[in-house]
Amino acid sequence: MAHENELNLKATELRLGLPGTDESEDMVSTAKNNKRASPESLEDSGSEANSAAKSGDHETSSASKTQIVGWPPVRSYRKNNLQSKKAESETGMYVKVSMDGAPYLRKVDLKVYNGYPELLVALENMFKLSIGEYSEREGYEGSEYAPAYEDKDGDLMLVGDVPWDMFMSSCKRLRIMRGSEAKGLGCAV
Amino acid sequence: MRSFQSMLNYFPEEVLEHVFDFLTSHRDRNAVSLVCKSWYTVERFSREKVFIGNCYAISPERLISRFPRVRSLTLKGKPHFADFNLVPHDWGGYVQPWIESMAKGGVNLEELRLKRMLVSDESLELLANFFPNFKSLVLVSCEGFTTDGLAAIASNCRFLRELDLQEIEVEDRRGQWLSCFPDSCTSLVSLNFACLKGEVNLASLERLVARCRNLRSLRVNHAVPIDALQRILMQAPQLVDLGTGSFGQDPDSDSYNKLETAMQQCTSITSLSGFLEVVTARCLPAVYPICRHLTSLNLSYAAGIYSDELVKLIRHCNKLERLLVLDTIGDKGLGVVASTCKELQELRVFPSDIHGGNAAVTEEGLVAISAGCPKLNSILYFCQQMTNAALIMVAKNCPNFIRFRLATLNPTIPDAVTMQPLDEGFGAIVKSCKGLKRLSVSGLLTDQLFLYIGIYAEQLEMLSIAFAGDSDKGMFYVLNGCKKLKKLEIRDSPFGDVALLEDMGKYETMRSLWMSSCEVTLGACKTLAQKMPRLNVEIINDSDQMEASDDDKQRVEKMYLYRTLVGPRKDAPDFVWTL
């Protein structure tokens, strides 16, 4: 319950940043930074790690870990190049979902789903509505709602037309449309 | 006995030289040169390959005067921990003076291999223009040059056989360096530019491959798409080693079929790497035909391939001897490796998420590998957790380790089950693996482990320690016990002056010692430097912590000492003090 509240706050938080970015981005840029951490933080992290370990209940959650310079011992080239890939793929994965008429937006992690059916079921549960089944010809005929998404070019597209992998890499945000607007999208022209 | 002696004295030099030709290892040749004066002389005039593990241990002039016929030079510059951002970029390790001296000295240089050195475009231009027979350039983890330098090499080295760049950030000047290989260049045997970020002219690349009939090894970068790769493979079915570049798009069925056909032609490929930007695993089955011949597979940059696809690929690779993967493979995936790759000798498992969030391998994967792969002798393993029981099992299963490097993502994590230090586990490794030459330890560790290392690790040459030990005794056990120790690097451990100064002569038997964030004081470093003139004791003061006139009791943040025959170096930047 508390977790969900936290998510909501984040979704409505006013801040500078690209849509879909979250805390993990900060960690990425810290690691990319070749400058040494200041001596104080280095000592802190060292002793923190030591004392926590000795007390035997060390947690390895990435968000709470202090960055230790040079640990794990991975070459900078590898750190910089592997991480940038991960960061790219992570930007696309958590996307905002808006529903026409809803007071606030939600966020979903596309990586969690193996395909469209799972995603649609999740959206149906999240917004308490029924979307129905996709058909190439009719779109989401029979449903008051149509799931749409904004792609890399900023165009509003119907969810379901392209292969899942392609959808995952091009989807920037989701929008659940309703009523006559949806009808317009859903019909094959 | 005496007549044998005199026989040796009258052994013609040509015969000696011929015999020495069979000695390929530089250690053997070094040993031979110590036998007597005449052997020293014959050896030095016939030596063609020289290995210098620390570029500041000797000067280029002395190298050339002792080995005037040197044709191949290997140089290493920065200390190993520079790989992990612990050493400022401009600490040193410049190749320029070496190239200048060799050019002046009329050395017929054919081969240059550099690791962790600073290489400028000027150096590359000098190299390309002053050594007409230059054939082979291998750069690992170097920096300081741009594609302009590569263009100079491509344009001017008429007999270039090998250009191999590994894990280097090269500034892209967009000068189409690859197009600088003249049409007359047909000698390339090995070309590796996988780490380059910039674009290459695909047409030039295809033409280059087509005319270099001896090309055996080709590793392209992310800018080479699948259709270009396919055309290249059709031109070079004789390839033995392939780096696929991005392997990235979602190919239409036509491109995909062509790729499959091209792959099937390449029956000689035994080494495969790349997959830098795999977006969909649908392309992977194209490589299945060559998998059964593979002895080396590097998927450690393939962040886009998820575990089940990875495993499917590996199931086809039953001849693998060397495997590099990300920890996304998981313990289960390692289990598949263990049951498929019975010839495996070397395994490296890298972390896919540096922050350790979803780290996917534990001690289970390691145990599975050790049980299934009896020929395993080299491992680098980044893991979420470890146990003593697992390490003891691994030690029992694989007594043949030469290199054993374990890095727990949390550097001081104890045994995951018993919460004890990992002393017994690593202790078992050193006890069992009598041939162990290189060891990196991590996790919660006390002085006890170092006692084990000192007692049992008789062949150990390189040891890396981080966040470990309780007192000076730990370091002392190692220095006192490991007779063959060459390189010791320590960070964030409570070793101090007493250990440092206990046996100062030891450091002359070693290549180098690195200590950072330990308990060593300025005064002790000064004492050591004063007593041992054949050591350079360097303090790296990159965060402006210390003043020159400072208190000797002050802790030193970073100290690097190494034996040298040429005294303090003259190219040290302001923040490096040689005491």
PDB file of C-alpha atoms in Angstrom, chain B residues 306-485:
ATOM      1  CA  TYR B 306      18.428 -12.748 -22.205  1.00  0.00           C
ATOM      2  CA  SER B 307      19.175 -15.886 -20.282  1.00  0.00           C
ATOM      3  CA  ASP B 308      17.047 -18.418 -22.142  1.00  0.00           C
ATOM      4  CA  GLU B 309      18.368 -17.395 -25.561  1.00  0.00           C
ATOM      5  CA  LEU B 310      21.896 -17.397 -24.186  1.00  0.00           C
ATOM      6  CA  VAL B 311      21.435 -20.918 -22.938  1.00  0.00           C
ATOM      7  CA  LYS B 312      19.959 -22.099 -26.241  1.00  0.00           C
ATOM      8  CA  LEU B 313      23.045 -20.794 -28.009  1.00  0.00           C
ATOM      9  CA  ILE B 314      25.465 -22.369 -25.578  1.00  0.00           C
ATOM     10  CA  ARG B 315      23.809 -25.786 -25.883  1.00  0.00           C
ATOM     11  CA  HIS B 316      25.236 -25.927 -29.394  1.00  0.00           C
ATOM     12  CA  CYS B 317      28.775 -25.168 -28.253  1.00  0.00           C
ATOM     13  CA  ASN B 318      30.197 -28.379 -26.899  1.00  0.00           C
ATOM     14  CA  LYS B 319      33.777 -27.706 -27.855  1.00  0.00           C
ATOM     15  CA  LEU B 320      34.094 -24.459 -25.946  1.00  0.00           C
ATOM     16  CA  GLU B 321      37.359 -23.882 -24.151  1.00  0.00           C
ATOM     17  CA  ARG B 322      36.869 -20.242 -23.332  1.00  0.00           C
ATOM     18  CA  LEU B 323      33.593 -18.539 -22.412  1.00  0.00           C
ATOM     19  CA  LEU B 324      32.905 -14.944 -21.430  1.00  0.00           C
ATOM     20  CA  VAL B 325      29.352 -14.064 -20.387  1.00  0.00           C
ATOM     21  CA  LEU B 326      27.294 -11.678 -18.313  1.00  0.00           C
ATOM     22  CA  ASP B 327      25.723 -12.811 -15.064  1.00  0.00           C
ATOM     23  CA  THR B 328      22.340 -12.675 -16.776  1.00  0.00           C
ATOM     24  CA  ILE B 329      23.132 -16.276 -17.628  1.00  0.00           C
ATOM     25  CA  GLY B 330      22.197 -17.182 -14.055  1.00  0.00           C
ATOM     26  CA  ASP B 331      23.103 -20.221 -12.007  1.00  0.00           C
ATOM     27  CA  LYS B 332      20.804 -22.381 -14.120  1.00  0.00           C
ATOM     28  CA  GLY B 333      22.526 -21.213 -17.271  1.00  0.00           C
ATOM     29  CA  LEU B 334      25.890 -22.038 -15.760  1.00  0.00           C
ATOM     30  CA  GLY B 335      24.492 -25.467 -15.060  1.00  0.00           C
ATOM     31  CA  VAL B 336      23.858 -25.844 -18.777  1.00  0.00           C
ATOM     32  CA  VAL B 337      27.410 -24.698 -19.493  1.00  0.00           C
ATOM     33  CA  ALA B 338      28.667 -27.301 -17.037  1.00  0.00           C
ATOM     34  CA  SER B 339      26.801 -30.095 -18.789  1.00  0.00           C
ATOM     35  CA  THR B 340      27.580 -28.943 -22.326  1.00  0.00           C
ATOM     36  CA  CYS B 341      31.080 -27.541 -22.325  1.00  0.00           C
ATOM     37  CA  LYS B 342      33.264 -30.354 -21.094  1.00  0.00           C
ATOM     38  CA  GLU B 343      36.389 -28.855 -22.628  1.00  0.00           C
ATOM     39  CA  LEU B 344      36.014 -25.570 -20.791  1.00  0.00           C
ATOM     40  CA  GLN B 345      39.275 -24.120 -19.498  1.00  0.00           C
ATOM     41  CA  GLU B 346      38.501 -20.475 -18.936  1.00  0.00           C
ATOM     42  CA  LEU B 347      35.303 -18.828 -17.731  1.00  0.00           C
ATOM     43  CA  ARG B 348      34.562 -15.173 -17.069  1.00  0.00           C
ATOM     44  CA  VAL B 349      31.219 -14.040 -15.693  1.00  0.00           C
ATOM     45  CA  PHE B 350      30.808 -10.257 -15.662  1.00  0.00           C
ATOM     46  CA  PRO B 351      28.189  -8.228 -13.786  1.00  0.00           C
ATOM     47  CA  SER B 352      25.384  -6.959 -16.001  1.00  0.00           C
ATOM     48  CA  ASP B 353      24.208  -4.486 -13.406  1.00  0.00           C
ATOM     49  CA  ILE B 354      27.071  -2.721 -11.683  1.00  0.00           C
ATOM     50  CA  HIS B 355      24.801  -1.722  -8.831  1.00  0.00           C
ATOM     51  CA  GLY B 356      24.141  -5.339  -7.998  1.00  0.00           C
ATOM     52  CA  GLY B 357      20.399  -5.024  -8.181  1.00  0.00           C
ATOM     53  CA  ASN B 358      19.434  -8.051 -10.159  1.00  0.00           C
ATOM     54  CA  ALA B 359      22.734  -9.891 -10.015  1.00  0.00           C
ATOM     55  CA  ALA B 360      22.021 -13.355 -11.110  1.00  0.00           C
ATOM     56  CA  VAL B 361      24.846 -15.692 -10.161  1.00  0.00           C
ATOM     57  CA  THR B 362      25.752 -17.159  -6.806  1.00  0.00           C
ATOM     58  CA  GLU B 363      27.989 -19.866  -5.454  1.00  0.00           C
ATOM     59  CA  GLU B 364      25.706 -22.461  -7.011  1.00  0.00           C
ATOM     60  CA  GLY B 365      26.749 -21.588 -10.538  1.00  0.00           C
ATOM     61  CA  LEU B 366      30.414 -21.773  -9.624  1.00  0.00           C
ATOM     62  CA  VAL B 367      30.051 -25.167  -7.997  1.00  0.00           C
ATOM     63  CA  ALA B 368      28.141 -26.493 -10.991  1.00  0.00           C
ATOM     64  CA  ILE B 369      30.873 -25.366 -13.355  1.00  0.00           C
ATOM     65  CA  SER B 370      33.607 -26.851 -11.210  1.00  0.00           C
ATOM     66  CA  ALA B 371      31.779 -30.158 -11.092  1.00  0.00           C
ATOM     67  CA  GLY B 372      31.107 -30.314 -14.818  1.00  0.00           C
ATOM     68  CA  CYS B 373      34.289 -28.878 -16.266  1.00  0.00           C
ATOM     69  CA  PRO B 374      37.352 -30.738 -15.004  1.00  0.00           C
ATOM     70  CA  LYS B 375      39.737 -28.851 -17.279  1.00  0.00           C
ATOM     71  CA  LEU B 376      38.873 -25.485 -15.803  1.00  0.00           C
ATOM     72  CA  ASN B 377      42.041 -23.543 -14.974  1.00  0.00           C
ATOM     73  CA  SER B 378      41.105 -19.885 -15.157  1.00  0.00           C
ATOM     74  CA  ILE B 379      38.125 -18.073 -13.730  1.00  0.00           C
ATOM     75  CA  LEU B 380      36.896 -14.527 -13.224  1.00  0.00           C
ATOM     76  CA  TYR B 381      33.588 -14.575 -11.375  1.00  0.00           C
ATOM     77  CA  PHE B 382      31.459 -11.634 -10.258  1.00  0.00           C
ATOM     78  CA  CYS B 383      28.774 -12.888  -7.921  1.00  0.00           C
ATOM     79  CA  GLN B 384      26.067 -11.806  -5.556  1.00  0.00           C
ATOM     80  CA  GLN B 385      27.218 -14.083  -2.758  1.00  0.00           C
ATOM     81  CA  MET B 386      29.594 -16.914  -1.879  1.00  0.00           C
ATOM     82  CA  THR B 387      30.026 -19.596   0.759  1.00  0.00           C
ATOM     83  CA  ASN B 388      32.989 -21.432   2.211  1.00  0.00           C
ATOM     84  CA  ALA B 389      31.338 -24.755   1.473  1.00  0.00           C
ATOM     85  CA  ALA B 390      31.070 -23.865  -2.195  1.00  0.00           C
ATOM     86  CA  LEU B 391      34.696 -22.766  -2.449  1.00  0.00           C
ATOM     87  CA  ILE B 392      35.843 -25.909  -0.693  1.00  0.00           C
ATOM     88  CA  MET B 393      33.874 -27.990  -3.198  1.00  0.00           C
ATOM     89  CA  VAL B 394      35.318 -25.992  -6.097  1.00  0.00           C
ATOM     90  CA  ALA B 395      38.833 -26.517  -4.752  1.00  0.00           C
ATOM     91  CA  LYS B 396      38.206 -30.245  -4.588  1.00  0.00           C
ATOM     92  CA  ASN B 397      36.753 -30.431  -8.099  1.00  0.00           C
ATOM     93  CA  CYS B 398      39.311 -28.249  -9.816  1.00  0.00           C
ATOM     94  CA  PRO B 399      42.835 -28.492  -8.461  1.00  0.00           C
ATOM     95  CA  ASN B 400      44.254 -27.088 -11.691  1.00  0.00           C
ATOM     96  CA  PHE B 401      43.481 -23.429 -11.312  1.00  0.00           C
ATOM     97  CA  ILE B 402      46.196 -21.111 -12.552  1.00  0.00           C
ATOM     98  CA  ARG B 403      44.067 -17.969 -12.244  1.00  0.00           C
ATOM     99  CA  PHE B 404      41.309 -17.632  -9.688  1.00  0.00           C
ATOM    100  CA  ARG B 405      39.550 -14.312  -9.383  1.00  0.00           C
ATOM    101  CA  LEU B 406      36.393 -13.861  -7.408  1.00  0.00           C
ATOM    102  CA  ALA B 407      34.653 -10.532  -6.910  1.00  0.00           C
ATOM    103  CA  THR B 408      31.596 -10.378  -4.714  1.00  0.00           C
ATOM    104  CA  LEU B 409      29.485  -7.378  -5.649  1.00  0.00           C
ATOM    105  CA  ASN B 410      29.449  -6.383  -2.011  1.00  0.00           C
ATOM    106  CA  PRO B 411      33.169  -6.409  -1.221  1.00  0.00           C
ATOM    107  CA  THR B 412      32.861  -7.418   2.444  1.00  0.00           C
ATOM    108  CA  ILE B 413      30.012  -9.880   2.310  1.00  0.00           C
ATOM    109  CA  PRO B 414      30.440 -12.905   4.601  1.00  0.00           C
ATOM    110  CA  ASP B 415      29.572 -16.536   3.907  1.00  0.00           C
ATOM    111  CA  ALA B 416      25.921 -16.330   2.852  1.00  0.00           C
ATOM    112  CA  VAL B 417      24.926 -19.295   4.991  1.00  0.00           C
ATOM    113  CA  THR B 418      27.158 -19.242   8.056  1.00  0.00           C
ATOM    114  CA  MET B 419      27.924 -15.520   8.108  1.00  0.00           C
ATOM    115  CA  GLN B 420      31.543 -16.418   8.751  1.00  0.00           C
ATOM    116  CA  PRO B 421      34.501 -14.918   6.920  1.00  0.00           C
ATOM    117  CA  LEU B 422      35.402 -16.588   3.634  1.00  0.00           C
ATOM    118  CA  ASP B 423      38.898 -17.489   4.892  1.00  0.00           C
ATOM    119  CA  GLU B 424      38.352 -21.243   4.826  1.00  0.00           C
ATOM    120  CA  GLY B 425      36.954 -21.226   1.323  1.00  0.00           C
ATOM    121  CA  PHE B 426      39.762 -19.282  -0.276  1.00  0.00           C
ATOM    122  CA  GLY B 427      42.185 -21.171   1.926  1.00  0.00           C
ATOM    123  CA  ALA B 428      40.962 -24.401   0.369  1.00  0.00           C
ATOM    124  CA  ILE B 429      41.596 -22.965  -3.082  1.00  0.00           C
ATOM    125  CA  VAL B 430      45.221 -22.099  -2.354  1.00  0.00           C
ATOM    126  CA  LYS B 431      45.805 -25.402  -0.612  1.00  0.00           C
ATOM    127  CA  SER B 432      44.415 -27.433  -3.457  1.00  0.00           C
ATOM    128  CA  CYS B 433      45.619 -25.505  -6.474  1.00  0.00           C
ATOM    129  CA  LYS B 434      49.328 -25.991  -6.311  1.00  0.00           C
ATOM    130  CA  GLY B 435      49.906 -24.218  -9.605  1.00  0.00           C
ATOM    131  CA  LEU B 436      47.969 -21.067  -8.727  1.00  0.00           C
ATOM    132  CA  LYS B 437      49.671 -18.009 -10.193  1.00  0.00           C
ATOM    133  CA  ARG B 438      47.051 -15.332  -9.885  1.00  0.00           C
ATOM    134  CA  LEU B 439      44.500 -14.771  -7.145  1.00  0.00           C
ATOM    135  CA  SER B 440      41.920 -12.069  -6.414  1.00  0.00           C
ATOM    136  CA  VAL B 441      39.928 -12.380  -3.224  1.00  0.00           C
ATOM    137  CA  SER B 442      36.873 -10.586  -1.904  1.00  0.00           C
ATOM    138  CA  GLY B 443      34.206 -10.862   0.736  1.00  0.00           C
ATOM    139  CA  LEU B 444      34.689 -10.777   4.481  1.00  0.00           C
ATOM    140  CA  LEU B 445      38.284 -11.902   5.049  1.00  0.00           C
ATOM    141  CA  THR B 446      40.601 -11.895   8.044  1.00  0.00           C
ATOM    142  CA  ASP B 447      44.350 -12.277   8.548  1.00  0.00           C
ATOM    143  CA  GLN B 448      43.776 -16.034   8.675  1.00  0.00           C
ATOM    144  CA  LEU B 449      43.316 -16.181   4.901  1.00  0.00           C
ATOM    145  CA  PHE B 450      46.599 -14.404   4.357  1.00  0.00           C
ATOM    146  CA  LEU B 451      48.304 -16.894   6.617  1.00  0.00           C
ATOM    147  CA  TYR B 452      46.953 -19.659   4.362  1.00  0.00           C
ATOM    148  CA  ILE B 453      48.112 -17.798   1.285  1.00  0.00           C
ATOM    149  CA  GLY B 454      51.576 -17.331   2.710  1.00  0.00           C
ATOM    150  CA  ILE B 455      51.859 -20.998   3.577  1.00  0.00           C
ATOM    151  CA  TYR B 456      50.294 -22.656   0.560  1.00  0.00           C
ATOM    152  CA  ALA B 457      50.408 -20.341  -2.445  1.00  0.00           C
ATOM    153  CA  GLU B 458      53.911 -21.255  -3.482  1.00  0.00           C
ATOM    154  CA  GLN B 459      53.585 -20.367  -7.149  1.00  0.00           C
ATOM    155  CA  LEU B 460      51.549 -17.208  -6.622  1.00  0.00           C
ATOM    156  CA  GLU B 461      52.745 -14.296  -8.726  1.00  0.00           C
ATOM    157  CA  MET B 462      49.925 -11.813  -8.517  1.00  0.00           C
ATOM    158  CA  LEU B 463      47.572 -11.110  -5.617  1.00  0.00           C
ATOM    159  CA  SER B 464      44.740  -8.570  -5.431  1.00  0.00           C
ATOM    160  CA  ILE B 465      43.279  -7.651  -2.065  1.00  0.00           C
ATOM    161  CA  ALA B 466      40.386  -5.296  -1.343  1.00  0.00           C
ATOM    162  CA  PHE B 467      38.608  -4.484   1.924  1.00  0.00           C
ATOM    163  CA  ALA B 468      40.270  -7.430   3.665  1.00  0.00           C
ATOM    164  CA  GLY B 469      42.412  -8.368   6.647  1.00  0.00           C
ATOM    165  CA  ASP B 470      42.602  -7.160  10.249  1.00  0.00           C
ATOM    166  CA  SER B 471      46.178  -6.089  10.870  1.00  0.00           C
ATOM    167  CA  ASP B 472      49.708  -5.759   9.553  1.00  0.00           C
ATOM    168  CA  LYS B 473      50.117  -9.487  10.136  1.00  0.00           C
ATOM    169  CA  GLY B 474      47.985 -10.225   7.092  1.00  0.00           C
ATOM    170  CA  MET B 475      50.269  -8.382   4.713  1.00  0.00           C
ATOM    171  CA  PHE B 476      53.300  -9.769   6.454  1.00  0.00           C
ATOM    172  CA  TYR B 477      52.152 -13.377   5.991  1.00  0.00           C
ATOM    173  CA  VAL B 478      51.867 -12.781   2.269  1.00  0.00           C
ATOM    174  CA  LEU B 479      55.156 -10.978   1.774  1.00  0.00           C
ATOM    175  CA  ASN B 480      56.964 -13.471   3.895  1.00  0.00           C
ATOM    176  CA  GLY B 481      55.388 -16.588   2.480  1.00  0.00           C
ATOM    177  CA  CYS B 482      54.898 -16.105  -1.243  1.00  0.00           C
ATOM    178  CA  LYS B 483      58.346 -16.530  -2.650  1.00  0.00           C
ATOM    179  CA  LYS B 484      57.341 -15.996  -6.263  1.00  0.00           C
ATOM    180  CA  LEU B 485      55.202 -12.950  -5.693  1.00  0.00           C
TER     181      LEU B 485
END
